[in-house]
Coordinates of N, CA and C in Angstrom, one line a residue:
M1 N 30.5 16.4 5.4 CA 31.2 16.1 4.2 C 31.8 14.7 4.2
P2 N 31.7 13.9 3.1 CA 32.2 12.5 3.1 C 33.7 12.5 3.1
T3 N 34.3 11.4 3.6 CA 35.7 11.2 3.5 C 36.1 10.9 2.0
S4 N 37.3 10.9 1.7 CA 37.8 10.5 0.4 C 37.4 9.1 0.1
Y5 N 37.5 8.2 1.0 CA 37.1 6.8 0.8 C 35.6 6.8 0.6
E6 N 34.8 7.4 1.4 CA 33.3 7.4 1.2 C 33.0 7.9 -0.2
A7 N 33.7 9.0 -0.7 CA 33.4 9.6 -2.0 C 33.7 8.6 -3.1
L8 N 34.7 7.7 -2.9 CA 35.1 6.8 -3.9 C 34.6 5.3 -3.7
S9 N 33.7 5.2 -2.7 CA 33.3 3.8 -2.3 C 32.6 3.1 -3.5
G10 N 32.1 3.7 -4.5 CA 31.5 3.1 -5.6 C 32.4 2.5 -6.7
V11 N 33.7 2.9 -6.5 CA 34.7 2.4 -7.5 C 35.1 1.0 -7.2
V12 N 35.3 0.2 -8.3 CA 35.7 -1.2 -8.2 C 36.9 -1.3 -7.3
N13 N 36.8 -2.2 -6.3 CA 37.9 -2.5 -5.4 C 38.4 -1.3 -4.6
A14 N 37.5 -0.4 -4.3 CA 37.8 0.8 -3.5 C 38.3 0.3 -2.2
C15 N 39.4 0.9 -1.7 CA 40.0 0.5 -0.4 C 40.7 1.7 0.2
Q16 N 40.6 1.8 1.5 CA 41.3 2.8 2.2 C 42.5 2.1 2.8
V17 N 43.7 2.2 2.1 CA 44.9 1.5 2.5 C 45.5 2.2 3.8
L18 N 45.6 3.5 3.8 CA 46.1 4.2 4.9 C 45.3 5.5 4.9
P19 N 45.4 6.3 6.0 CA 44.8 7.6 6.1 C 45.3 8.4 4.9
G20 N 44.5 9.0 4.1 CA 44.9 9.8 3.0 C 45.2 9.1 1.7
V21 N 45.2 7.7 1.7 CA 45.4 7.0 0.5 C 44.3 6.0 0.3
V22 N 43.6 6.3 -0.8 CA 42.5 5.5 -1.3 C 42.9 4.8 -2.6
T23 N 42.6 3.6 -2.8 CA 42.9 2.9 -4.0 C 41.7 2.3 -4.7
G24 N 41.8 1.9 -5.9 CA 40.7 1.3 -6.6 C 40.9 1.1 -8.1
G25 N 39.9 0.8 -8.7 CA 39.9 0.6 -10.2 C 39.5 1.9 -10.9
Q26 N 39.1 1.8 -12.1 CA 38.8 3.0 -12.9 C 37.6 3.8 -12.4
P27 N 37.8 5.1 -12.1 CA 36.7 5.9 -11.6 C 35.9 6.5 -12.8
T28 N 34.7 6.9 -12.4 CA 33.9 7.6 -13.4 C 34.1 9.1 -13.1
A29 N 33.5 9.9 -14.0 CA 33.5 11.4 -13.8 C 32.9 11.8 -12.4
T30 N 31.8 11.1 -12.1 CA 31.1 11.4 -10.9 C 31.9 11.0 -9.7
D31 N 32.7 9.9 -9.8 CA 33.6 9.5 -8.7 C 34.6 10.6 -8.5
L32 N 35.2 11.1 -9.5 CA 36.2 12.2 -9.4 C 35.6 13.4 -8.8
E33 N 34.4 13.8 -9.2 CA 33.7 14.9 -8.7 C 33.5 14.8 -7.2
R34 N 33.1 13.6 -6.8 CA 32.9 13.4 -5.3 C 34.2 13.4 -4.6
F35 N 35.3 12.9 -5.2 CA 36.6 12.9 -4.5 C 37.0 14.4 -4.3
S36 N 36.8 15.2 -5.3 CA 37.2 16.6 -5.2 C 36.4 17.3 -4.1
E37 N 35.1 17.1 -4.1 CA 34.2 17.7 -3.1 C 34.5 17.2 -1.7
A38 N 35.1 16.0 -1.6 CA 35.5 15.5 -0.3 C 36.9 16.0 0.2
G39 N 37.5 16.9 -0.6 CA 38.8 17.4 -0.3 C 39.9 16.7 -0.8
G40 N 39.7 15.8 -1.8 CA 40.7 15.0 -2.5 C 41.8 16.0 -3.1
G41 N 43.0 15.5 -3.2 CA 44.0 16.3 -3.8 C 44.7 15.8 -5.0
I42 N 45.0 14.5 -5.1 CA 45.8 14.0 -6.2 C 45.2 12.7 -6.7
V43 N 45.1 12.6 -8.0 CA 44.7 11.4 -8.7 C 46.0 10.8 -9.3
L44 N 46.4 9.6 -8.9 CA 47.6 9.0 -9.4 C 47.0 7.8 -10.3
D45 N 47.1 8.0 -11.6 CA 46.6 7.0 -12.5 C 47.7 6.1 -13.0
L46 N 47.6 4.8 -12.8 CA 48.7 3.9 -13.1 C 48.4 3.2 -14.5
R47 N 47.4 3.7 -15.2 CA 47.1 3.1 -16.5 C 47.9 3.7 -17.6
D48 N 48.1 2.9 -18.6 CA 48.8 3.4 -19.8 C 48.0 4.4 -20.5
P49 N 48.5 5.5 -21.0 CA 47.7 6.5 -21.6 C 46.9 6.0 -22.8
M50 N 47.4 4.9 -23.4 CA 46.7 4.4 -24.6 C 45.5 3.5 -24.2
E51 N 45.3 3.1 -22.9 CA 44.2 2.3 -22.6 C 42.9 3.1 -22.7
P52 N 41.8 2.5 -23.1 CA 40.6 3.2 -23.2 C 40.1 3.6 -21.8
K53 N 39.6 4.8 -21.8 CA 39.1 5.4 -20.5 C 37.8 6.0 -20.8
P54 N 36.9 5.9 -19.8 CA 35.5 6.5 -20.0 C 35.5 8.1 -19.9
V55 N 36.6 8.6 -19.4 CA 36.6 10.1 -19.3 C 38.1 10.6 -19.4
D56 N 38.3 11.8 -19.9 CA 39.6 12.4 -19.9 C 40.0 12.8 -18.5
E57 N 40.6 12.0 -17.8 CA 40.9 12.2 -16.4 C 41.8 13.5 -16.2
A58 N 42.8 13.7 -17.0 CA 43.7 14.8 -16.8 C 42.9 16.1 -16.9
D59 N 42.0 16.2 -17.9 CA 41.2 17.4 -18.1 C 40.2 17.6 -17.0
L60 N 39.5 16.5 -16.7 CA 38.5 16.6 -15.6 C 39.2 17.0 -14.3
A61 N 40.3 16.3 -13.9 CA 40.9 16.6 -12.7 C 41.3 18.0 -12.6
G62 N 41.9 18.6 -13.7 CA 42.3 20.0 -13.7 C 41.1 20.9 -13.4
R63 N 40.0 20.6 -14.1 CA 38.8 21.4 -13.9 C 38.2 21.3 -12.5
L64 N 38.5 20.2 -11.8 CA 38.0 20.0 -10.4 C 39.0 20.4 -9.4
G65 N 40.1 21.0 -9.8 CA 41.1 21.4 -8.9 C 42.0 20.3 -8.3
L66 N 42.0 19.1 -8.9 CA 42.8 18.0 -8.5 C 44.1 18.0 -9.3
E67 N 45.2 17.5 -8.7 CA 46.4 17.3 -9.4 C 46.3 15.9 -10.0
Y68 N 46.6 15.8 -11.3 CA 46.6 14.5 -12.0 C 48.0 14.1 -12.4
V69 N 48.3 12.9 -12.0 CA 49.7 12.3 -12.3 C 49.5 10.9 -12.9
N70 N 50.1 10.7 -14.1 CA 50.0 9.4 -14.7 C 51.4 8.8 -14.7
V71 N 51.5 7.6 -14.1 CA 52.7 6.8 -14.0 C 52.3 5.4 -14.5
P72 N 52.5 5.1 -15.8 CA 52.0 3.8 -16.3 C 52.8 2.6 -15.6
V73 N 52.0 1.7 -15.1 CA 52.5 0.5 -14.4 C 52.0 -0.7 -15.1
G74 N 52.9 -1.7 -15.3 CA 52.6 -3.0 -15.9 C 53.7 -3.9 -15.5
A75 N 53.5 -5.2 -15.7 CA 54.5 -6.2 -15.3 C 55.9 -5.8 -15.9
G76 N 56.0 -5.3 -17.1 CA 57.3 -5.0 -17.6 C 57.8 -3.6 -17.3
T77 N 57.0 -2.8 -16.6 CA 57.4 -1.4 -16.4 C 57.7 -1.1 -14.9
L78 N 57.6 -2.1 -14.1 CA 57.9 -1.9 -12.6 C 59.4 -1.8 -12.4
T79 N 60.0 -0.8 -12.9 CA 61.4 -0.5 -12.8 C 61.6 0.4 -11.5
D80 N 62.9 0.5 -11.1 CA 63.2 1.4 -10.0 C 62.7 2.8 -10.3
E81 N 62.8 3.3 -11.6 CA 62.4 4.6 -12.0 C 60.9 4.8 -11.8
T82 N 60.1 3.8 -12.3 CA 58.7 3.9 -12.1 C 58.3 3.9 -10.7
L83 N 58.9 3.0 -9.9 CA 58.5 2.9 -8.5 C 58.9 4.2 -7.8
D84 N 60.0 4.8 -8.1 CA 60.5 6.1 -7.5 C 59.4 7.2 -7.8
R85 N 58.9 7.2 -9.0 CA 57.9 8.2 -9.4 C 56.6 8.0 -8.5
V86 N 56.2 6.7 -8.4 CA 55.0 6.4 -7.5 C 55.3 6.9 -6.1
L87 N 56.5 6.5 -5.6 CA 56.8 6.8 -4.2 C 56.9 8.4 -4.0
A88 N 57.4 9.1 -5.0 CA 57.5 10.5 -4.9 C 56.1 11.2 -4.8
V89 N 55.1 10.7 -5.5 CA 53.8 11.2 -5.4 C 53.2 10.9 -4.1
L90 N 53.3 9.7 -3.6 CA 52.8 9.3 -2.3 C 53.4 10.0 -1.1
R91 N 54.7 10.2 -1.2 CA 55.5 10.9 -0.2 C 55.0 12.4 -0.2
G92 N 55.0 13.0 -1.4 CA 54.6 14.4 -1.5 C 53.2 14.6 -0.9
A93 N 52.3 13.7 -1.2 CA 50.9 13.8 -0.8 C 50.9 13.8 0.8
G94 N 51.6 12.8 1.3 CA 51.7 12.7 2.8 C 52.2 13.9 3.5
E95 N 53.3 14.5 2.9 CA 54.0 15.6 3.4 C 53.1 16.9 3.4
Q96 N 52.3 16.9 2.3 CA 51.4 18.1 2.1 C 50.0 17.9 2.8
G97 N 49.8 16.7 3.3 CA 48.5 16.4 3.9 C 47.3 16.3 2.9
R98 N 47.7 15.9 1.7 CA 46.7 15.8 0.6 C 46.3 14.4 0.4
A99 N 45.0 14.2 0.3 CA 44.5 12.8 0.0 C 44.8 12.4 -1.5
V100 N 45.2 11.2 -1.6 CA 45.5 10.7 -3.0 C 44.7 9.5 -3.3
F101 N 44.2 9.4 -4.5 CA 43.5 8.3 -5.1 C 44.4 7.6 -6.1
V102 N 44.8 6.4 -5.8 CA 45.7 5.6 -6.7 C 44.8 4.6 -7.4
H103 N 44.9 4.6 -8.7 CA 44.0 3.6 -9.4 C 44.6 3.1 -10.7
C104 N 44.1 2.0 -11.1 CA 44.4 1.4 -12.5 C 43.0 1.0 -13.0
A105 N 42.9 0.0 -13.7 CA 41.6 -0.4 -14.2 C 40.8 -1.2 -13.2
S106 N 41.5 -2.0 -12.4 CA 40.9 -2.9 -11.4 C 41.4 -2.9 -10.0
G107 N 42.6 -2.4 -9.8 CA 43.3 -2.4 -8.5 C 44.5 -3.3 -8.5
N108 N 44.6 -4.2 -9.5 CA 45.7 -5.1 -9.6 C 47.1 -4.4 -9.6
R109 N 47.2 -3.5 -10.6 CA 48.5 -2.8 -10.7 C 48.8 -1.9 -9.5
V110 N 47.7 -1.4 -8.9 CA 47.8 -0.6 -7.7 C 48.5 -1.4 -6.6
G111 N 48.1 -2.6 -6.4 CA 48.7 -3.4 -5.3 C 50.2 -3.6 -5.6
G112 N 50.6 -3.9 -6.8 CA 52.0 -4.1 -7.1 C 52.8 -2.8 -6.9
A113 N 52.3 -1.7 -7.3 CA 53.0 -0.4 -7.2 C 53.1 0.1 -5.8
L114 N 52.1 -0.3 -4.9 CA 52.2 0.1 -3.5 C 53.1 -0.7 -2.6
L115 N 53.5 -1.9 -3.0 CA 54.4 -2.7 -2.2 C 55.6 -2.0 -1.6
P116 N 56.4 -1.3 -2.5 CA 57.5 -0.6 -1.9 C 57.2 0.5 -0.9
Y117 N 56.1 1.2 -1.2 CA 55.6 2.3 -0.3 C 55.3 1.7 1.1
L118 N 54.5 0.6 1.0 CA 54.1 -0.1 2.3 C 55.3 -0.6 3.1
M119 N 56.3 -1.1 2.4 CA 57.4 -1.6 3.1 C 58.4 -0.5 3.5
L120 N 58.8 0.3 2.6 CA 59.8 1.3 2.8 C 59.4 2.5 3.6
E121 N 58.2 3.0 3.3 CA 57.7 4.2 4.0 C 56.8 3.9 5.2
Q122 N 56.1 2.8 5.2 CA 55.1 2.5 6.2 C 55.7 1.5 7.2
G123 N 56.8 0.8 6.9 CA 57.5 -0.1 7.8 C 56.8 -1.4 7.9
L124 N 55.9 -1.8 6.9 CA 55.3 -3.1 7.0 C 56.3 -4.2 6.6
E125 N 56.1 -5.3 7.3 CA 56.9 -6.5 6.9 C 56.4 -7.0 5.6
E126 N 57.2 -7.8 4.9 CA 56.9 -8.2 3.5 C 55.5 -8.9 3.5
D127 N 55.3 -9.9 4.4 CA 54.0 -10.6 4.4 C 52.8 -9.7 4.6
D128 N 53.0 -8.7 5.5 CA 51.9 -7.8 5.7 C 51.7 -6.9 4.5
A129 N 52.7 -6.4 3.9 CA 52.6 -5.6 2.7 C 51.9 -6.3 1.6
V130 N 52.3 -7.6 1.4 CA 51.7 -8.4 0.3 C 50.2 -8.6 0.7
G131 N 49.9 -8.8 1.9 CA 48.5 -9.0 2.3 C 47.7 -7.7 2.0
Q132 N 48.3 -6.5 2.3 CA 47.6 -5.3 2.0 C 47.5 -5.1 0.4
A133 N 48.5 -5.4 -0.3 CA 48.5 -5.3 -1.7 C 47.4 -6.2 -2.3
M134 N 47.2 -7.4 -1.8 CA 46.2 -8.3 -2.3 C 44.8 -7.8 -1.9
R135 N 44.7 -7.2 -0.7 CA 43.4 -6.6 -0.3 C 43.0 -5.5 -1.3
V136 N 43.9 -4.7 -1.8 CA 43.5 -3.6 -2.7 C 43.4 -4.1 -4.2
G137 N 43.7 -5.4 -4.5 CA 43.4 -5.9 -5.8 C 44.5 -6.6 -6.5
L138 N 45.7 -6.7 -5.9 CA 46.8 -7.4 -6.6 C 46.5 -8.9 -6.8
R139 N 46.6 -9.3 -8.1 CA 46.3 -10.7 -8.4 C 47.3 -11.3 -9.3
S140 N 48.3 -10.5 -9.8 CA 49.3 -10.9 -10.7 C 50.6 -11.3 -10.0
A141 N 51.0 -12.5 -10.3 CA 52.3 -13.0 -9.7 C 53.5 -12.2 -10.3
E142 N 53.3 -11.7 -11.6 CA 54.4 -10.9 -12.2 C 54.5 -9.6 -11.4
L143 N 53.4 -9.0 -11.1 CA 53.5 -7.7 -10.4 C 54.0 -7.9 -9.0
L144 N 53.7 -9.0 -8.4 CA 54.1 -9.3 -7.0 C 55.7 -9.4 -7.0
E145 N 56.2 -10.0 -8.0 CA 57.7 -10.2 -8.1 C 58.3 -8.8 -8.2

């Protein structure tokens, strides 16, 4: 059986940030099917619900037995409340031993949203956390702030 990362390796900017946490850009239906087959547990979608998507992820995730969570992230939405919601999903996944796939369209927003988790929960120093965020796709100075 492939790992969660192997199942999602075809996704733009796919990256295994930590054990149980895979990040990337927009998945296809096939990507989500593979993630489910690999034992995936949660899809954390950081895209705005109004953004065009190739598949109804919430519906497909439900049919595949995956939990689907949407927390829209953008430069103007990275509030404490938004980051708390992202942290809650990641913490819960870790506590339950469930693999989580965190994605946006390209990985840029994923990097910004993961910074607090990497620093607060994983104990990375700021420079190391920023390096990891850039590795997963962070390119926006606004999201970095």
